[in-house]
Amino acid sequence: MNLISHIDFECFRNGDQKIFEQIFHRYYKTLLSFAIRHDIGEMDAEDIVIDVFHRIWTMRRDIKSSAALHSLLYMSVRNQTLNFLRNTNNRMRILEQQEIEQVYDLQNLIIEEEMSRILDDAISKLSPGNQFVIRASLEGKTLAQIAEEMNISINTVKTHRLRAITALRKSLKHYPYLLILFYHILK
């Protein structure tokens, strides 16, 4: 154990910076090695040890003996190191989760774009009247609004819509999820 004398310890407690520097130099390398043994990098270990010394300095009046100082230095480095590892692991988990979400969002976007392209291709193969009715329906327009825009009766709009749905059902038969989505939107 690298205990310091009673006189030096009392000087340290009273704020003697030279004694604090001696304590720092006496323990620094040992505490650094102690922190590094917990599988953290040297720079992070240095930050932890320096932070512990800073905290020890600010609470020096509360430390009762040189043995308590010795124990407090090692316990503090150990606890700070474990906190650092826990926080690093949490950050890594959060970053991994964000990466998974980004991949998932990208996949969903690609699927959405592909489904939209397939549906748009199928609609573009319809007759102009059927195309207009289906596109207007997808925009949320009512049968009456579509009839007014096309200057035709509501029954004619219904006929265009029925023909369009029948044709789309045939052309999208290999895409059941797209058909379900399409029918859900038109309801």
mmCIF file of C-alpha atoms in Angstrom:
data_model
loop_
_atom_site.group_PDB
_atom_site.id
_atom_site.type_symbol
_atom_site.label_atom_id
_atom_site.label_comp_id
_atom_site.label_asym_id
_atom_site.label_seq_id
_atom_site.Cartn_x
_atom_site.Cartn_y
_atom_site.Cartn_z
ATOM 1 C CA MET A 1 0.000 0.000 0.000
ATOM 2 C CA ASN A 2 1.260 3.494 -0.863
ATOM 3 C CA LEU A 3 0.050 5.220 2.279
ATOM 4 C CA ILE A 4 1.227 8.731 3.004
ATOM 5 C CA SER A 5 2.437 9.972 6.357
ATOM 6 C CA HIS A 6 0.016 11.413 8.867
ATOM 7 C CA ILE A 7 1.651 14.854 8.585
ATOM 8 C CA ASP A 8 1.464 14.854 4.770
ATOM 9 C CA PHE A 9 -2.117 13.657 4.918
ATOM 10 C CA GLU A 10 -3.109 16.531 7.229
ATOM 11 C CA CYS A 11 -1.344 19.000 4.925
ATOM 12 C CA PHE A 12 -3.278 17.495 1.984
ATOM 13 C CA ARG A 13 -6.574 17.870 3.887
ATOM 14 C CA ASN A 14 -5.720 21.504 4.571
ATOM 15 C CA GLY A 15 -5.169 22.221 0.857
ATOM 16 C CA ASP A 16 -1.416 21.867 0.354
ATOM 17 C CA GLN A 17 -1.096 21.540 -3.423
ATOM 18 C CA LYS A 18 2.491 20.261 -3.323
ATOM 19 C CA ILE A 19 1.441 17.313 -1.170
ATOM 20 C CA PHE A 20 -1.502 16.755 -3.524
ATOM 21 C CA GLU A 21 0.932 16.657 -6.462
ATOM 22 C CA GLN A 22 3.049 14.107 -4.600
ATOM 23 C CA ILE A 23 -0.020 11.967 -3.971
ATOM 24 C CA PHE A 24 -0.982 12.351 -7.632
ATOM 25 C CA HIS A 25 2.455 11.188 -8.842
ATOM 26 C CA ARG A 26 2.549 8.354 -6.303
ATOM 27 C CA TYR A 27 -0.812 6.890 -7.412
ATOM 28 C CA TYR A 28 -1.317 8.035 -11.011
ATOM 29 C CA LYS A 29 0.416 5.218 -12.921
ATOM 30 C CA THR A 30 -0.965 2.505 -10.656
ATOM 31 C CA LEU A 31 -4.523 3.848 -10.945
ATOM 32 C CA LEU A 32 -4.110 4.208 -14.691
ATOM 33 C CA SER A 33 -3.050 0.557 -14.994
ATOM 34 C CA PHE A 34 -5.927 -0.423 -12.721
ATOM 35 C CA ALA A 35 -8.430 1.346 -15.017
ATOM 36 C CA ILE A 36 -6.888 -0.063 -18.221
ATOM 37 C CA ARG A 37 -7.272 -3.611 -16.853
ATOM 38 C CA HIS A 38 -11.032 -3.111 -17.219
ATOM 39 C CA ASP A 39 -10.691 -3.100 -21.029
ATOM 40 C CA ILE A 40 -10.853 0.616 -21.699
ATOM 41 C CA GLY A 41 -8.469 2.682 -23.766
ATOM 42 C CA GLU A 42 -5.551 4.560 -22.266
ATOM 43 C CA MET A 43 -6.993 8.001 -23.042
ATOM 44 C CA ASP A 44 -10.307 7.136 -21.399
ATOM 45 C CA ALA A 45 -8.446 5.676 -18.409
ATOM 46 C CA GLU A 46 -6.418 8.893 -18.107
ATOM 47 C CA ASP A 47 -9.627 10.949 -18.147
ATOM 48 C CA ILE A 48 -11.128 8.770 -15.428
ATOM 49 C CA VAL A 49 -8.059 8.930 -13.177
ATOM 50 C CA ILE A 50 -7.735 12.696 -13.559
ATOM 51 C CA ASP A 51 -11.447 13.117 -12.844
ATOM 52 C CA VAL A 52 -11.102 10.997 -9.706
ATOM 53 C CA PHE A 53 -8.166 13.104 -8.496
ATOM 54 C CA HIS A 54 -10.192 16.251 -9.122
ATOM 55 C CA ARG A 55 -13.085 14.884 -7.074
ATOM 56 C CA ILE A 56 -10.729 13.744 -4.308
ATOM 57 C CA TRP A 57 -9.258 17.245 -4.142
ATOM 58 C CA THR A 58 -12.672 18.860 -3.838
ATOM 59 C CA MET A 59 -13.747 16.474 -1.051
ATOM 60 C CA ARG A 60 -10.370 16.241 0.716
ATOM 61 C CA ARG A 61 -11.708 17.670 4.017
ATOM 62 C CA ASP A 62 -14.185 14.769 4.306
ATOM 63 C CA ILE A 63 -11.504 12.074 4.004
ATOM 64 C CA LYS A 64 -10.565 10.774 7.477
ATOM 65 C CA SER A 65 -7.232 8.997 6.955
ATOM 66 C CA SER A 66 -4.555 8.108 4.449
ATOM 67 C CA ALA A 67 -5.925 4.530 4.381
ATOM 68 C CA ALA A 68 -9.347 5.942 3.530
ATOM 69 C CA LEU A 69 -7.763 8.070 0.796
ATOM 70 C CA HIS A 70 -6.021 5.010 -0.617
ATOM 71 C CA SER A 71 -9.255 2.988 -0.647
ATOM 72 C CA LEU A 72 -11.256 5.900 -2.011
ATOM 73 C CA LEU A 73 -8.866 6.377 -4.927
ATOM 74 C CA TYR A 74 -9.122 2.734 -6.018
ATOM 75 C CA MET A 75 -12.873 2.476 -5.393
ATOM 76 C CA SER A 76 -13.519 5.712 -7.273
ATOM 77 C CA VAL A 77 -11.428 4.644 -10.284
ATOM 78 C CA ARG A 78 -13.147 1.252 -10.301
ATOM 79 C CA ASN A 79 -16.642 2.794 -10.092
ATOM 80 C CA GLN A 80 -15.898 5.467 -12.691
ATOM 81 C CA THR A 81 -14.478 2.809 -15.015
ATOM 82 C CA LEU A 82 -17.559 0.609 -14.607
ATOM 83 C CA ASN A 83 -19.821 3.625 -15.192
ATOM 84 C CA PHE A 84 -17.841 4.486 -18.299
ATOM 85 C CA LEU A 85 -18.174 0.925 -19.627
ATOM 86 C CA ARG A 86 -21.908 0.843 -18.863
ATOM 87 C CA ASN A 87 -22.473 4.199 -20.569
ATOM 88 C CA THR A 88 -20.383 3.123 -23.555
ATOM 89 C CA ASN A 89 -22.376 -0.101 -23.864
ATOM 90 C CA ASN A 90 -25.637 1.850 -23.624
ATOM 91 C CA ARG A 91 -24.464 4.274 -26.311
ATOM 92 C CA MET A 92 -23.462 1.367 -28.538
ATOM 93 C CA ARG A 93 -26.861 -0.263 -28.027
ATOM 94 C CA ILE A 94 -28.638 3.001 -28.852
ATOM 95 C CA LEU A 95 -26.512 3.495 -31.978
ATOM 96 C CA GLU A 96 -27.157 -0.097 -33.070
ATOM 97 C CA GLN A 97 -30.905 0.399 -32.523
ATOM 98 C CA GLN A 98 -30.842 3.625 -34.537
ATOM 99 C CA GLU A 99 -28.962 1.866 -37.312
ATOM 100 C CA ILE A 100 -31.532 -0.959 -37.352
ATOM 101 C CA GLU A 101 -34.360 1.597 -37.461
ATOM 102 C CA GLN A 102 -32.688 3.444 -40.337
ATOM 103 C CA VAL A 103 -32.318 0.213 -42.308
ATOM 104 C CA TYR A 104 -35.941 -0.680 -41.519
ATOM 105 C CA ASP A 105 -37.120 2.801 -42.582
ATOM 106 C CA LEU A 106 -35.093 2.559 -45.792
ATOM 107 C CA GLN A 107 -36.541 -0.881 -46.552
ATOM 108 C CA ASN A 108 -40.051 0.423 -45.935
ATOM 109 C CA LEU A 109 -39.402 3.405 -48.178
ATOM 110 C CA ILE A 110 -38.098 1.146 -50.953
ATOM 111 C CA ILE A 111 -41.089 -1.179 -50.613
ATOM 112 C CA GLU A 112 -43.483 1.775 -50.582
ATOM 113 C CA GLU A 113 -41.854 3.275 -53.675
ATOM 114 C CA GLU A 114 -41.921 -0.063 -55.495
ATOM 115 C CA MET A 115 -45.577 -0.671 -54.596
ATOM 116 C CA SER A 116 -46.449 2.843 -55.708
ATOM 117 C CA ARG A 117 -44.641 2.288 -59.012
ATOM 118 C CA ILE A 118 -46.393 -1.055 -59.618
ATOM 119 C CA LEU A 119 -49.806 0.459 -58.843
ATOM 120 C CA ASP A 120 -49.109 3.506 -61.012
ATOM 121 C CA ASP A 121 -48.014 1.263 -63.905
ATOM 122 C CA ALA A 122 -51.192 -0.782 -63.578
ATOM 123 C CA ILE A 123 -53.384 2.332 -63.471
ATOM 124 C CA SER A 124 -51.633 3.840 -66.512
ATOM 125 C CA LYS A 125 -52.727 0.783 -68.559
ATOM 126 C CA LEU A 126 -56.412 1.576 -67.930
ATOM 127 C CA SER A 127 -58.566 3.570 -70.304
ATOM 128 C CA PRO A 128 -58.408 7.348 -69.784
ATOM 129 C CA GLY A 129 -61.866 7.478 -68.113
ATOM 130 C CA ASN A 130 -61.082 4.596 -65.771
ATOM 131 C CA GLN A 131 -57.679 6.135 -64.966
ATOM 132 C CA PHE A 132 -59.238 9.470 -64.073
ATOM 133 C CA VAL A 133 -61.880 7.880 -61.824
ATOM 134 C CA ILE A 134 -59.363 5.689 -59.964
ATOM 135 C CA ARG A 135 -56.826 8.502 -59.502
ATOM 136 C CA ALA A 136 -59.543 10.848 -58.275
ATOM 137 C CA SER A 137 -60.815 8.139 -55.896
ATOM 138 C CA LEU A 138 -57.284 7.628 -54.553
ATOM 139 C CA GLU A 139 -57.086 11.379 -53.950
ATOM 140 C CA GLY A 140 -60.171 11.000 -51.745
ATOM 141 C CA LYS A 141 -62.755 12.605 -54.040
ATOM 142 C CA THR A 142 -66.363 11.458 -53.777
ATOM 143 C CA LEU A 143 -68.297 9.915 -56.645
ATOM 144 C CA ALA A 144 -70.336 13.137 -56.932
ATOM 145 C CA GLN A 145 -67.191 15.286 -57.187
ATOM 146 C CA ILE A 146 -65.726 12.992 -59.851
ATOM 147 C CA ALA A 147 -69.011 13.008 -61.791
ATOM 148 C CA GLU A 148 -69.086 16.803 -61.711
ATOM 149 C CA GLU A 149 -65.456 17.104 -62.864
ATOM 150 C CA MET A 150 -65.980 14.629 -65.715
ATOM 151 C CA ASN A 151 -69.399 16.054 -66.516
ATOM 152 C CA ILE A 152 -70.980 12.581 -66.391
ATOM 153 C CA SER A 153 -73.551 10.874 -64.146
ATOM 154 C CA ILE A 154 -72.671 9.209 -60.852
ATOM 155 C CA ASN A 155 -73.747 5.834 -62.326
ATOM 156 C CA THR A 156 -71.236 6.269 -65.173
ATOM 157 C CA VAL A 157 -68.525 7.051 -62.583
ATOM 158 C CA LYS A 158 -69.504 3.856 -60.734
ATOM 159 C CA THR A 159 -69.206 1.889 -63.983
ATOM 160 C CA HIS A 160 -65.743 3.351 -64.711
ATOM 161 C CA ARG A 161 -64.677 2.570 -61.156
ATOM 162 C CA LEU A 162 -65.978 -1.018 -61.293
ATOM 163 C CA ARG A 163 -64.227 -1.653 -64.620
ATOM 164 C CA ALA A 164 -61.011 -0.130 -63.292
ATOM 165 C CA ILE A 165 -61.100 -2.236 -60.118
ATOM 166 C CA THR A 166 -61.779 -5.405 -62.148
ATOM 167 C CA ALA A 167 -58.856 -4.657 -64.482
ATOM 168 C CA LEU A 168 -56.550 -3.779 -61.569
ATOM 169 C CA ARG A 169 -57.513 -6.960 -59.734
ATOM 170 C CA LYS A 170 -56.338 -8.962 -62.758
ATOM 171 C CA SER A 171 -53.103 -7.028 -63.295
ATOM 172 C CA LEU A 172 -52.189 -6.970 -59.584
ATOM 173 C CA LYS A 173 -53.102 -10.585 -58.796
ATOM 174 C CA HIS A 174 -49.431 -11.390 -58.044
ATOM 175 C CA TYR A 175 -49.318 -8.608 -55.425
ATOM 176 C CA PRO A 176 -51.936 -9.567 -52.798
ATOM 177 C CA TYR A 177 -50.698 -7.044 -50.217
ATOM 178 C CA LEU A 178 -50.960 -4.283 -52.766
ATOM 179 C CA LEU A 179 -54.513 -5.352 -53.615
ATOM 180 C CA ILE A 180 -55.492 -5.304 -49.946
ATOM 181 C CA LEU A 181 -53.969 -1.851 -49.517
ATOM 182 C CA PHE A 182 -55.624 -0.625 -52.693
ATOM 183 C CA TYR A 183 -59.079 -1.827 -51.586
ATOM 184 C CA HIS A 184 -58.555 -0.348 -48.134
ATOM 185 C CA ILE A 185 -57.727 3.061 -49.631
ATOM 186 C CA LEU A 186 -60.776 3.045 -51.887
ATOM 187 C CA LYS A 187 -63.239 2.317 -49.056
#
